[in-house]
PDB file of C-alpha atoms and ligand atoms in Angstrom:
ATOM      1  CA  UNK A 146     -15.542  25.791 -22.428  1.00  0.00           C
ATOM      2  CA  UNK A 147     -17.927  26.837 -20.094  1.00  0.00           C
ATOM      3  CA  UNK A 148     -17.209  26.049 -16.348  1.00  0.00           C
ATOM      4  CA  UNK A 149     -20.377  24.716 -14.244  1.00  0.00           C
ATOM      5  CA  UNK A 150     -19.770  24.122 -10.650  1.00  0.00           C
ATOM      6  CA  UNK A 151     -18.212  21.215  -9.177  1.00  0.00           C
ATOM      7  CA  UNK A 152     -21.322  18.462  -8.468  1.00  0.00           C
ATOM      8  CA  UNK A 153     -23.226  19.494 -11.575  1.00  0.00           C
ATOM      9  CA  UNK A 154     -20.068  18.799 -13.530  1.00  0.00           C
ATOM     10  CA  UNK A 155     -20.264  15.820 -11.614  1.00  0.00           C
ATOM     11  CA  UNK A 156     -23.434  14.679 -12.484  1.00  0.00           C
ATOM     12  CA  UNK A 157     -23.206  15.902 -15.935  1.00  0.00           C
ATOM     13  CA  UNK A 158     -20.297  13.646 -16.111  1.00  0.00           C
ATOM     14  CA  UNK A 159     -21.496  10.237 -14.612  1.00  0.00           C
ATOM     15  CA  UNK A 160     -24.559  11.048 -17.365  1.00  0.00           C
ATOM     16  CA  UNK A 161     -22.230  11.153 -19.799  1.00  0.00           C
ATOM     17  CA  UNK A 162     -20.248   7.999 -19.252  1.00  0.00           C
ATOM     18  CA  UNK A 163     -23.528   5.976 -18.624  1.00  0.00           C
ATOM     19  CA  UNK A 164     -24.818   7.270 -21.942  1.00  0.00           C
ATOM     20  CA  UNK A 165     -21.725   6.668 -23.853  1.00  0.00           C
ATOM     21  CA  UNK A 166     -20.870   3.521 -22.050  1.00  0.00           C
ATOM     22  CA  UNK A 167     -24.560   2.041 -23.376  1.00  0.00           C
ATOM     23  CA  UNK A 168     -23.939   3.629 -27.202  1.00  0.00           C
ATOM     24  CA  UNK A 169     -20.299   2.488 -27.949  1.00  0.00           C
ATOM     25  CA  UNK A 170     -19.752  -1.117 -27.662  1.00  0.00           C
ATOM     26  CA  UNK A 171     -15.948  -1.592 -26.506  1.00  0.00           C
ATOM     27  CA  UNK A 172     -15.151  -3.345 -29.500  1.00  0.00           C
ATOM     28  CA  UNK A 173     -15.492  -0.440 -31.966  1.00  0.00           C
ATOM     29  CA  UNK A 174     -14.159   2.198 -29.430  1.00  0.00           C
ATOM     30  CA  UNK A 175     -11.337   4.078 -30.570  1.00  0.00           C
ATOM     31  CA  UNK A 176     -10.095   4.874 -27.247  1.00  0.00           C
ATOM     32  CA  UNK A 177      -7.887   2.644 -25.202  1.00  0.00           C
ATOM     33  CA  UNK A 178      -7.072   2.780 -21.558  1.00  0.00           C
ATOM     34  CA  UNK A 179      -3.793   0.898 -20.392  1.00  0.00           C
ATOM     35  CA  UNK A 180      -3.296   0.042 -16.763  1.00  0.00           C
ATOM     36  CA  UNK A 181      -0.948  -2.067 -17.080  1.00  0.00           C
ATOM     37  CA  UNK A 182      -0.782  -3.583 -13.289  1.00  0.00           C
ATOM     38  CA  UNK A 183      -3.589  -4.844 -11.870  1.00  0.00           C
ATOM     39  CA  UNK A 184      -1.889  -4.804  -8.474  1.00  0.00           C
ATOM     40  CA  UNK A 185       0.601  -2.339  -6.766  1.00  0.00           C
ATOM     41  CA  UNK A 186       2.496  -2.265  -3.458  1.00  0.00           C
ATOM     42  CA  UNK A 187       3.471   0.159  -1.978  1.00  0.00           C
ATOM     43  CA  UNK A 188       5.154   1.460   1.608  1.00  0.00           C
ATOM     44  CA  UNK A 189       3.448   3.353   4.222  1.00  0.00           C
ATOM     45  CA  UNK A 190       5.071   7.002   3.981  1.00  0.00           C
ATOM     46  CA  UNK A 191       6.180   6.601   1.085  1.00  0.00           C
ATOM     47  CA  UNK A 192       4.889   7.148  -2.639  1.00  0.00           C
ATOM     48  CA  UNK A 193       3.668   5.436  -5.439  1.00  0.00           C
ATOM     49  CA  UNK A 194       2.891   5.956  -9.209  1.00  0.00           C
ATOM     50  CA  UNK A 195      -0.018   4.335 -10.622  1.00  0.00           C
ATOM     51  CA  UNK A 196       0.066   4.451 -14.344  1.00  0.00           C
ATOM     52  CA  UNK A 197      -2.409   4.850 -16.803  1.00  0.00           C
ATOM     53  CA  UNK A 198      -2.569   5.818 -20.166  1.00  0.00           C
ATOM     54  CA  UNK A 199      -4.874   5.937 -23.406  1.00  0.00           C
ATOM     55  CA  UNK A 200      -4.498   5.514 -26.996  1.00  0.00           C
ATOM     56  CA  UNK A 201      -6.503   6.713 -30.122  1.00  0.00           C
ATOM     57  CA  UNK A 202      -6.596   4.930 -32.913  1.00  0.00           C
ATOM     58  CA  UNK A 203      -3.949   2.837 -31.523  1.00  0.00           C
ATOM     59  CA  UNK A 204      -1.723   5.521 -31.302  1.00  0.00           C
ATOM     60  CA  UNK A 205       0.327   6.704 -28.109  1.00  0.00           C
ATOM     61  CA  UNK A 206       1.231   9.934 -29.530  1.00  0.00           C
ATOM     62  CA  UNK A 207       1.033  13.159 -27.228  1.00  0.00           C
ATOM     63  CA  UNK A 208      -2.789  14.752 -27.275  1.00  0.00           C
ATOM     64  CA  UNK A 209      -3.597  16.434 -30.653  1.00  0.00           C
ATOM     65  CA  UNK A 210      -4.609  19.999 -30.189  1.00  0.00           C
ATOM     66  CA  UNK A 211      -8.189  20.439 -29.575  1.00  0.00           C
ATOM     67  CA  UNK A 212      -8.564  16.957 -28.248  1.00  0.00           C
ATOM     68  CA  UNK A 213     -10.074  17.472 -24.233  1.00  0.00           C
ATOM     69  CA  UNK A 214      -9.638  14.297 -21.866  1.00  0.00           C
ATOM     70  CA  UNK A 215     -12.430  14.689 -19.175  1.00  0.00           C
ATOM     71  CA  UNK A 216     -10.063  12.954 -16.531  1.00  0.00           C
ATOM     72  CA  UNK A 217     -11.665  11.371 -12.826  1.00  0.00           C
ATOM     73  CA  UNK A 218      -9.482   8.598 -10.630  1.00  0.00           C
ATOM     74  CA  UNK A 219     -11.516   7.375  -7.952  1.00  0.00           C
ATOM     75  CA  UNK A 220     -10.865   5.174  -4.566  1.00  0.00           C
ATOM     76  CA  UNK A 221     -13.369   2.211  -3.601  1.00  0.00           C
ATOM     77  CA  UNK A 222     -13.074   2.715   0.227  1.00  0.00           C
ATOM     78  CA  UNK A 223     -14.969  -0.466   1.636  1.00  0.00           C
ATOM     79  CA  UNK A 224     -18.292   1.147   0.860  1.00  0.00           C
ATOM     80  CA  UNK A 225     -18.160   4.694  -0.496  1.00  0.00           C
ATOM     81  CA  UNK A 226     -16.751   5.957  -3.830  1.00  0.00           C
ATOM     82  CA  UNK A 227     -14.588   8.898  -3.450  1.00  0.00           C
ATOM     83  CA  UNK A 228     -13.387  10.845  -6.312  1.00  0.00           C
ATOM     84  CA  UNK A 229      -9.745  11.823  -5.371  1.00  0.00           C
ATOM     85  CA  UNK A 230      -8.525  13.366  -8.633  1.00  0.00           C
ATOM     86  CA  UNK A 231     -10.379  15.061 -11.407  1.00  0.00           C
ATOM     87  CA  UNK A 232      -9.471  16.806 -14.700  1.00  0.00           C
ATOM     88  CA  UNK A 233     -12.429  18.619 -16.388  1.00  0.00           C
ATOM     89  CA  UNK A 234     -12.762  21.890 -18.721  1.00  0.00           C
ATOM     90  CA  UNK A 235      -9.015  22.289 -17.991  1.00  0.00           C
ATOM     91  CA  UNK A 236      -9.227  22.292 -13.952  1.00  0.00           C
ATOM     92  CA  UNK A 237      -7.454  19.683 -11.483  1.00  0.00           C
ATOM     93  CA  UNK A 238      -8.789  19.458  -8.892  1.00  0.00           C
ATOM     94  CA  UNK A 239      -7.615  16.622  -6.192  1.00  0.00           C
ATOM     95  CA  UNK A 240      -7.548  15.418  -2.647  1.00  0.00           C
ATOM     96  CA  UNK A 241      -3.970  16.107  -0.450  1.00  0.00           C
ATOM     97  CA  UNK A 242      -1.084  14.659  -1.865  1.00  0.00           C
ATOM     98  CA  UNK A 243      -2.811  13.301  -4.862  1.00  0.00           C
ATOM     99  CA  UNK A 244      -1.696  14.090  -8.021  1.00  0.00           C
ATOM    100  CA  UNK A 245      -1.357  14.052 -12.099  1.00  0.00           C
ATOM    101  CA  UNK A 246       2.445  12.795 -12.842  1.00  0.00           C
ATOM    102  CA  UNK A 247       1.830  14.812 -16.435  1.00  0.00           C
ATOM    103  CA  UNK A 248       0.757  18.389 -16.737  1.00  0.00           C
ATOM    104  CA  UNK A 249      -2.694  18.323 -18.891  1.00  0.00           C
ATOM    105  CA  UNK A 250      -3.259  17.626 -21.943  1.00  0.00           C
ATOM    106  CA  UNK A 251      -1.576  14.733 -22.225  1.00  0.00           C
ATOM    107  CA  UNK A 252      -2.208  11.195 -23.179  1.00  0.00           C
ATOM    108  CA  UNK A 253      -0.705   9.927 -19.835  1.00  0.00           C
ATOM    109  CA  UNK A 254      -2.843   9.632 -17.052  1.00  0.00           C
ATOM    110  CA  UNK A 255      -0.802   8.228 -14.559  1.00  0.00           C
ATOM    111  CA  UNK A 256      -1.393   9.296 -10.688  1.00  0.00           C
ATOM    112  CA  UNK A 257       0.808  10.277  -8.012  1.00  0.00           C
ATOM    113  CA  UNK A 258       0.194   9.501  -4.574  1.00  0.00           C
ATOM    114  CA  UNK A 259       2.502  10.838  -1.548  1.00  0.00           C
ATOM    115  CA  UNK A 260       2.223  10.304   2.069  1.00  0.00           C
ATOM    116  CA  UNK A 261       0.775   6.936   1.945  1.00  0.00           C
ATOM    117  CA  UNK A 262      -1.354   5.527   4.742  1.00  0.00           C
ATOM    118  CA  UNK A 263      -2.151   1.867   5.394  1.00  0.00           C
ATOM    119  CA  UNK A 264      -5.997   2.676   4.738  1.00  0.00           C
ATOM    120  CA  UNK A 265      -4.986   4.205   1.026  1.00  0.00           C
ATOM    121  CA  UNK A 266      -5.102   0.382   0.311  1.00  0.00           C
ATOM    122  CA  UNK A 267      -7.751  -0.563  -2.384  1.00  0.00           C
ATOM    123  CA  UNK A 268      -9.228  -0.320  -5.587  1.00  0.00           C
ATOM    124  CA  UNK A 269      -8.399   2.815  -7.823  1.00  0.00           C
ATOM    125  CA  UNK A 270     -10.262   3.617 -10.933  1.00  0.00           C
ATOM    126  CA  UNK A 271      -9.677   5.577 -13.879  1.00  0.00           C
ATOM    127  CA  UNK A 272     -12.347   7.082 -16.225  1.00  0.00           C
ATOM    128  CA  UNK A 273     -11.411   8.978 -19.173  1.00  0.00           C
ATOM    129  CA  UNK A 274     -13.911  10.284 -21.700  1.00  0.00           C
ATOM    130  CA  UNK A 275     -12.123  12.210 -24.404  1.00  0.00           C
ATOM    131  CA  UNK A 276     -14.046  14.453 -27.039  1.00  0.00           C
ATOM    132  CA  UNK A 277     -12.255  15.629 -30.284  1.00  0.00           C
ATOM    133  CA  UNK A 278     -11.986  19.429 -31.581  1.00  0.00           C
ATOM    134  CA  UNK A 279     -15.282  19.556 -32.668  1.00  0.00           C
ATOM    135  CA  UNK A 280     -16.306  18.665 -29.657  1.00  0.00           C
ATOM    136  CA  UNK A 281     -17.239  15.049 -30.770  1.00  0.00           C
ATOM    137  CA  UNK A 282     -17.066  12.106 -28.326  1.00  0.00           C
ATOM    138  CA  UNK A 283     -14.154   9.600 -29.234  1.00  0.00           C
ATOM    139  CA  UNK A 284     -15.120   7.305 -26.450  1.00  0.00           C
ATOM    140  CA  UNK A 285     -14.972   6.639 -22.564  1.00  0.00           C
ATOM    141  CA  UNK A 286     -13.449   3.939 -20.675  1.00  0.00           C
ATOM    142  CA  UNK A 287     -12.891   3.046 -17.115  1.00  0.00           C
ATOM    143  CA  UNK A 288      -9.894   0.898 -15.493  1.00  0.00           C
ATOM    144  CA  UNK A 289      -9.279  -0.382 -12.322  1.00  0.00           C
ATOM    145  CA  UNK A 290      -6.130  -1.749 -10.273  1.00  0.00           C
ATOM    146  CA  UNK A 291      -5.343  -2.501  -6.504  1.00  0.00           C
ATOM    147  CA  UNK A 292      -3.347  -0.803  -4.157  1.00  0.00           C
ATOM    148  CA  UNK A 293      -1.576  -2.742  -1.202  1.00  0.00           C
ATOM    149  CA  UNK A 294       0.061  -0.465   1.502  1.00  0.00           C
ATOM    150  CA  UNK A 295       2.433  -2.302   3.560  1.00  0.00           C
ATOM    151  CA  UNK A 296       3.390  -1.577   6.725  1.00  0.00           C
ATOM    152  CA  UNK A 297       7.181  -1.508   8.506  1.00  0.00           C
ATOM    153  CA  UNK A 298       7.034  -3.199  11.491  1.00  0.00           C
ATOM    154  CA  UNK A 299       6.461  -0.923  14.950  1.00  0.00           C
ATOM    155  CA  UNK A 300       9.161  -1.309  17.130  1.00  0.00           C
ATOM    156  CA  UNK A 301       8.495  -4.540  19.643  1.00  0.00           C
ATOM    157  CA  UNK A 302       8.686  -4.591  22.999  1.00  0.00           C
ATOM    158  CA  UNK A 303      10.819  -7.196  24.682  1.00  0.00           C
ATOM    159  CA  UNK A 304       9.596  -8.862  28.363  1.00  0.00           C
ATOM    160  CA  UNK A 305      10.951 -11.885  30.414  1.00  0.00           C
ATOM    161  CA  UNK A 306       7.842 -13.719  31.867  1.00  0.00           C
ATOM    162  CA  UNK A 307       9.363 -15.783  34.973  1.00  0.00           C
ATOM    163  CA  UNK A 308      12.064 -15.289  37.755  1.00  0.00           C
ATOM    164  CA  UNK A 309      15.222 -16.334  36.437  1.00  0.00           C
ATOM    165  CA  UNK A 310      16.595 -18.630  38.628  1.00  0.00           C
ATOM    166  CA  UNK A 311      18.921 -21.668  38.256  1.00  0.00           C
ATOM    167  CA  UNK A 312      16.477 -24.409  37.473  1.00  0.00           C
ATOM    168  CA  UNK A 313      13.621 -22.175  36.548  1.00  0.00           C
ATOM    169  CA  UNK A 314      11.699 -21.928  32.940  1.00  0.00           C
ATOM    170  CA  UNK A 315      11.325 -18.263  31.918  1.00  0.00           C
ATOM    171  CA  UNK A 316       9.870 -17.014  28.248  1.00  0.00           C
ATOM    172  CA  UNK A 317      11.093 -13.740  26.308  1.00  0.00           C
ATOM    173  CA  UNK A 318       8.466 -12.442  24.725  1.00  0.00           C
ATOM    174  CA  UNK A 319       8.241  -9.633  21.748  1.00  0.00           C
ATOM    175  CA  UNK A 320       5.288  -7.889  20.118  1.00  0.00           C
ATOM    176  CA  UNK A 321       5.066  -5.682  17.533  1.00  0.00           C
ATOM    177  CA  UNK A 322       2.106  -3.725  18.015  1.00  0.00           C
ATOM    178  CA  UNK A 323       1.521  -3.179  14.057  1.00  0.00           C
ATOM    179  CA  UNK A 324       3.212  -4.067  10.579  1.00  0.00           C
ATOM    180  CA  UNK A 325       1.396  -5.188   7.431  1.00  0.00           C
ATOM    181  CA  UNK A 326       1.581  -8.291   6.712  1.00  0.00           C
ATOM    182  CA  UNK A 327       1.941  -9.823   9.952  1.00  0.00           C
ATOM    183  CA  UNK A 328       5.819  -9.997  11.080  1.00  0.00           C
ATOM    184  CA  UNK A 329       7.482 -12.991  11.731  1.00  0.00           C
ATOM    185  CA  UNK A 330       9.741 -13.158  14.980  1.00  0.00           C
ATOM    186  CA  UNK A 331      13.494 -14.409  15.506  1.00  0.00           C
ATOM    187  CA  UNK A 332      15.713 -14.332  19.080  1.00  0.00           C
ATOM    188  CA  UNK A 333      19.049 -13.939  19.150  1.00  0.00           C
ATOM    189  CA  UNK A 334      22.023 -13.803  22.011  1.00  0.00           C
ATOM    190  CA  UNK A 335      24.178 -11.325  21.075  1.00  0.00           C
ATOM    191  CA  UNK A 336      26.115 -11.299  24.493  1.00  0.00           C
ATOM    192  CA  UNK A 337      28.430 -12.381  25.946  1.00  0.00           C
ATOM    193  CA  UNK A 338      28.683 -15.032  22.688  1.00  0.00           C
ATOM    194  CA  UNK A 339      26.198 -15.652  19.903  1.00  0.00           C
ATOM    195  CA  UNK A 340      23.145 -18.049  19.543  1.00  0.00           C
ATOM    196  CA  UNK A 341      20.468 -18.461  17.674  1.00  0.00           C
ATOM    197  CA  UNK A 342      17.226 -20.032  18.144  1.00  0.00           C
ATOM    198  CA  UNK A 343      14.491 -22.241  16.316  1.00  0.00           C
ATOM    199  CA  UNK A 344      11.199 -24.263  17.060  1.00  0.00           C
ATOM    200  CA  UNK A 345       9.865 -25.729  19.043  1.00  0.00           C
ATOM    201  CA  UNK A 346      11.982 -23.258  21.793  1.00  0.00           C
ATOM    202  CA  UNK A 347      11.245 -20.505  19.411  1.00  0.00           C
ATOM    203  CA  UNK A 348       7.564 -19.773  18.340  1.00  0.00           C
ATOM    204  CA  UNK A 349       8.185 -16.920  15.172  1.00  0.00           C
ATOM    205  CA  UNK A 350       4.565 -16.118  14.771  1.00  0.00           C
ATOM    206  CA  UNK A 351       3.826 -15.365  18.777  1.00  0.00           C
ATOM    207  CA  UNK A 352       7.732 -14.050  19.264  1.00  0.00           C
ATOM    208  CA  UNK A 353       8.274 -15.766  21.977  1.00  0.00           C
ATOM    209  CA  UNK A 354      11.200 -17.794  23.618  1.00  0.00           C
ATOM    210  CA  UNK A 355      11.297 -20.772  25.680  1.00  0.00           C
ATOM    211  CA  UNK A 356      14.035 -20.975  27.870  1.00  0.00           C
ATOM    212  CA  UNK A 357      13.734 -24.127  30.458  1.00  0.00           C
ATOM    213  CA  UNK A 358      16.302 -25.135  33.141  1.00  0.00           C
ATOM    214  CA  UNK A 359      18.006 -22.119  33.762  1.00  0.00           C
ATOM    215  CA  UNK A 360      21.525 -22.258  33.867  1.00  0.00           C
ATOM    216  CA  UNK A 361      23.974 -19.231  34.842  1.00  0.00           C
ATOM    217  CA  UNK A 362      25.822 -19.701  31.340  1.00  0.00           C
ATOM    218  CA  UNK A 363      22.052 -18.687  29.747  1.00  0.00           C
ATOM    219  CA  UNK A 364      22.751 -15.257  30.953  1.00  0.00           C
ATOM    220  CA  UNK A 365      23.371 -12.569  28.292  1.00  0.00           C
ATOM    221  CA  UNK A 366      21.618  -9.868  26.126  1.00  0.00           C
ATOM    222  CA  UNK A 367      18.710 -11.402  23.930  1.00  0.00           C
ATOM    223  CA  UNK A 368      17.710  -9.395  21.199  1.00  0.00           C
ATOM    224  CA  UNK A 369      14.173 -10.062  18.996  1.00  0.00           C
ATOM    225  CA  UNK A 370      14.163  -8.901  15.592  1.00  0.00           C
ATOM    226  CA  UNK A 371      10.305  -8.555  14.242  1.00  0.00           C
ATOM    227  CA  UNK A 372      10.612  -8.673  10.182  1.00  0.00           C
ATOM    228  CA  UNK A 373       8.177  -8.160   7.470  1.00  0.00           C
ATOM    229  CA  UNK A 374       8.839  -7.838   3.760  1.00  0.00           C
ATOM    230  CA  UNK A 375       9.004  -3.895   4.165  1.00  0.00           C
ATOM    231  CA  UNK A 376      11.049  -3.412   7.215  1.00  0.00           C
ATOM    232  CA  UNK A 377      12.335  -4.800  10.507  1.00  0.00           C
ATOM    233  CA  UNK A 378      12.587  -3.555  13.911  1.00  0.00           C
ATOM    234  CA  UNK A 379      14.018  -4.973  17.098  1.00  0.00           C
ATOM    235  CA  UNK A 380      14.294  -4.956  21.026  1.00  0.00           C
ATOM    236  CA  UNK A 381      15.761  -6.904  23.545  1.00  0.00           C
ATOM    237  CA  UNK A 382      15.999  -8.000  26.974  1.00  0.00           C
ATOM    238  CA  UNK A 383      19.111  -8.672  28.917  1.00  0.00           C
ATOM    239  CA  UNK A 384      18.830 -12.129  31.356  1.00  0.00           C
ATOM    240  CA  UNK A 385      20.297 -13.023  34.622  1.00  0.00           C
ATOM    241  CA  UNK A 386      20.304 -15.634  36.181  1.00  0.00           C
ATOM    242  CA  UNK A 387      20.332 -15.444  39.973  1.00  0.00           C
ATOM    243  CA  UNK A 388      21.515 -18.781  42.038  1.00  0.00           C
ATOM    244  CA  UNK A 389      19.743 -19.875  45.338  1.00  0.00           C
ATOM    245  CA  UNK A 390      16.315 -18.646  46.282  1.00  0.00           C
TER     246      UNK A 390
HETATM  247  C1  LIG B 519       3.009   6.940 -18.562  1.00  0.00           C
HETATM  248  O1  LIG B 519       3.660   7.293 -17.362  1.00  0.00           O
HETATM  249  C2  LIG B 519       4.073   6.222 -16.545  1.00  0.00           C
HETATM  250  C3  LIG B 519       4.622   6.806 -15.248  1.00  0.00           C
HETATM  251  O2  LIG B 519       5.589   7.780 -15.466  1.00  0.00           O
HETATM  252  C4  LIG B 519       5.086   5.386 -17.303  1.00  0.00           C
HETATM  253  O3  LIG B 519       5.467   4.272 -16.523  1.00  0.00           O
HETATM  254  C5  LIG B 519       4.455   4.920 -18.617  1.00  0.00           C
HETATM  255  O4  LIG B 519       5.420   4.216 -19.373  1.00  0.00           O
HETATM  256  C6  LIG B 519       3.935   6.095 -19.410  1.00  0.00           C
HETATM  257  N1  LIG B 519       3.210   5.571 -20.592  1.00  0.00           N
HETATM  258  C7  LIG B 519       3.572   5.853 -21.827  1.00  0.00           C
HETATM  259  C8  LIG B 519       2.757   5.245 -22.900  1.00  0.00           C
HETATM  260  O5  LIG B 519       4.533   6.579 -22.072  1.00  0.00           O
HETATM  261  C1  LIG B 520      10.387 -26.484  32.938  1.00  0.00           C
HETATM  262  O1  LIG B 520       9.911 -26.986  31.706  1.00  0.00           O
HETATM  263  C2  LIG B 520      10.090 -28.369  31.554  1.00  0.00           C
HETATM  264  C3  LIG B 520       9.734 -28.760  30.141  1.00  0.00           C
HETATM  265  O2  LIG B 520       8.711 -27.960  29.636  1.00  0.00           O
HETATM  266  C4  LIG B 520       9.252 -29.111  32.581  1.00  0.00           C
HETATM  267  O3  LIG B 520       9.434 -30.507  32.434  1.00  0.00           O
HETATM  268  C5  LIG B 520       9.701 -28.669  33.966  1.00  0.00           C
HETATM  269  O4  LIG B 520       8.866 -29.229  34.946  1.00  0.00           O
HETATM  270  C6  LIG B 520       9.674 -27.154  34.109  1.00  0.00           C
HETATM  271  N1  LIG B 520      10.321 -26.765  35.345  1.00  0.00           N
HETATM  272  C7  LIG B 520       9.793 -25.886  36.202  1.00  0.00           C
HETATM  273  C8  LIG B 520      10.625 -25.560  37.421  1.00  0.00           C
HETATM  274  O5  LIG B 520       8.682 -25.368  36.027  1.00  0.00           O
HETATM  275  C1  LIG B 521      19.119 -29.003  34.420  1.00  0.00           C
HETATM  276  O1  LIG B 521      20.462 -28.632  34.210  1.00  0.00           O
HETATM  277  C2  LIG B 521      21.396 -29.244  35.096  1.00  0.00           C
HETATM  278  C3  LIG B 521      22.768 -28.711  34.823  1.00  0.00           C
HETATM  279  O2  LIG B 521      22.762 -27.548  34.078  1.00  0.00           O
HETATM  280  C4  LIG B 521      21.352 -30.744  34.884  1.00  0.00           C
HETATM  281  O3  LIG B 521      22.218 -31.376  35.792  1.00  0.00           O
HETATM  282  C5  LIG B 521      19.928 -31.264  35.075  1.00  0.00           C
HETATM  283  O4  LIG B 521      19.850 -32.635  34.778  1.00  0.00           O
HETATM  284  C6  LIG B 521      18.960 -30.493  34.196  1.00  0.00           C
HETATM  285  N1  LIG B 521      17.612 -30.876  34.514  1.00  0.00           N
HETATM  286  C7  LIG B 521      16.740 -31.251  33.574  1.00  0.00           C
HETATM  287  C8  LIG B 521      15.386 -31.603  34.067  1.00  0.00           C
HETATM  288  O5  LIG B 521      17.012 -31.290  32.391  1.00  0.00           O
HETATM  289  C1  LIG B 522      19.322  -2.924  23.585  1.00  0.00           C
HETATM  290  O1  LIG B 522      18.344  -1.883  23.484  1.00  0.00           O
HETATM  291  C2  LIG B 522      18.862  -0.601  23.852  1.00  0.00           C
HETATM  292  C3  LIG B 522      17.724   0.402  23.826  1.00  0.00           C
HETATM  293  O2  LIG B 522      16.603  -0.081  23.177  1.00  0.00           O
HETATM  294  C4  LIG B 522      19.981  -0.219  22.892  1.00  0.00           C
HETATM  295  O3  LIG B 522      20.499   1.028  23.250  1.00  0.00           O
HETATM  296  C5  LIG B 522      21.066  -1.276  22.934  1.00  0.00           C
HETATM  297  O4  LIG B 522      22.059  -0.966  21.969  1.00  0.00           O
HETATM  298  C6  LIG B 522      20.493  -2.653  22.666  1.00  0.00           C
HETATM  299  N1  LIG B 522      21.541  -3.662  22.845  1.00  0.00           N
HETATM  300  C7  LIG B 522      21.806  -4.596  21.933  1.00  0.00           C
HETATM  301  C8  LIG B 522      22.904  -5.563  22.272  1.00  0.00           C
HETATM  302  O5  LIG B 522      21.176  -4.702  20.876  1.00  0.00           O
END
């Protein structure tokens, strides 16, 4: 193999896939790429797998000697196409904390992203174009699937609006400042005893409490728990209520 520098490879590539994409129709190709999910989630920090394989002939087996996958994944972020992983004339070469689960050759293409970020959240592509031993093109393909990173919710912070006074109306308020989806906000009393709260004093998408007519038996710690399907995170307030002016 001879080794051409990194955009001519490039180009050389795309002209390639164009030119094989417009001679093979898909029905006759030979090779098969499998993503099987179309959609993944994922957690912020974390990491995720996103698998990919092909077949020849139908066949799963491991790569026959001689047979050379030209291997790119790329991310769709909003407008730009960014190559973050590429396997060509036997190099990897990738973006930080991107990586091939399987050491090449092999069948599996299946990518391995660490660190996740909430803006790693999007479309992924692979694009495989494999040539035999004789150096004889067995067909290219290109896949796509969808990356959602979620997001833990940030912890909250807690704030009575109002002077608490017997008699008075004061609201507890909580925001999270970020989480992905949006969370979804509950109040508790934890001391001295237990209560819980609901609509229409509660509001769980604004997180905040309505507490009217202010008795001294209100008093106590109030805790707000901000929840999301990855995570939940909580702060809280403590109430007194003062008698007189
Ligand atoms: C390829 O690797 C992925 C990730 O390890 C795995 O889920 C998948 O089953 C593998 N595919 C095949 C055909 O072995
Ligand atoms: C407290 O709220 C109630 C109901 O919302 C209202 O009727 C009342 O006037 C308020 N009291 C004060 C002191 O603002
Ligand atoms: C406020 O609470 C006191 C006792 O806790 C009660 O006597 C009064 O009727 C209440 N006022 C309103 C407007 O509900
Ligand atoms: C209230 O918050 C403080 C600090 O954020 C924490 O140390 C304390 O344990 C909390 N109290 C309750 C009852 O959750």
């Amino acid at each position: 193999m001879i080794s051409l520098p990194g955009p001519l490879v490039t180009n050389l590539l795309r002209f390639l896939f164009l030119g094989l994409s417009a001679l093979a129709p898909p029905s006759r190709a030979e090779l098969q790429l499998h993503l099987p999910a179309n959609q993944l989630q994922a957690v912020e920090g974390g990491e995720v797998v996103l698998p990919a394989w092909y077949t020849l002939h139908a066949e799963v087996s491991s790569a026959q000697p001689g047979e050379v996958p030209f291997v790119m994944w790329f991310f769709k972020d909003k407008e730009k196409e960014d190559q973050v992983l590429s396997y060509i004339n036997g190099v990897t070469t990738s973006k930080p904390g991107v990586s091939l689960v399987y050491s090449m050759p092999s069948r599996n293409l299946s990518l391995r992203l660490e660190g996740l970020q909430e803006k790693d959240s999007g479309p992924y592509s692979c694009s495989v174009n494999v040539q035999d031993k004789n150096g004889q093109a067995s067909g290219h393909s290109i896949k796509t699937l969808e990356l959602n990173v979620l997001v833990p919710p940030a912890p909250p912070s807690c704030r009575l609006q109002g002077v608490p006074r017997v008699g008075a109306n004061v609201t507890l308020s909580c925001q999270s400042p970020r989480s992905k989806p949006a969370v979804q906000y509950q109040w508790d009393r934890q001391l001295p005893s237990f209560q819980t709260f609901f609509a229409p004093v509660l509001d769980v998408i604004r997180g905040s409490l309505s507490l009217t007519n202010l008795s001294s038996s209100m008093a106590g710690v109030y805790v707000c728990k901000a929840h999301n399907e990855v995570g939940t995170a909580q702060c809280n307030v403590t109430l007194e209520v003062s008698t007189g002016q």
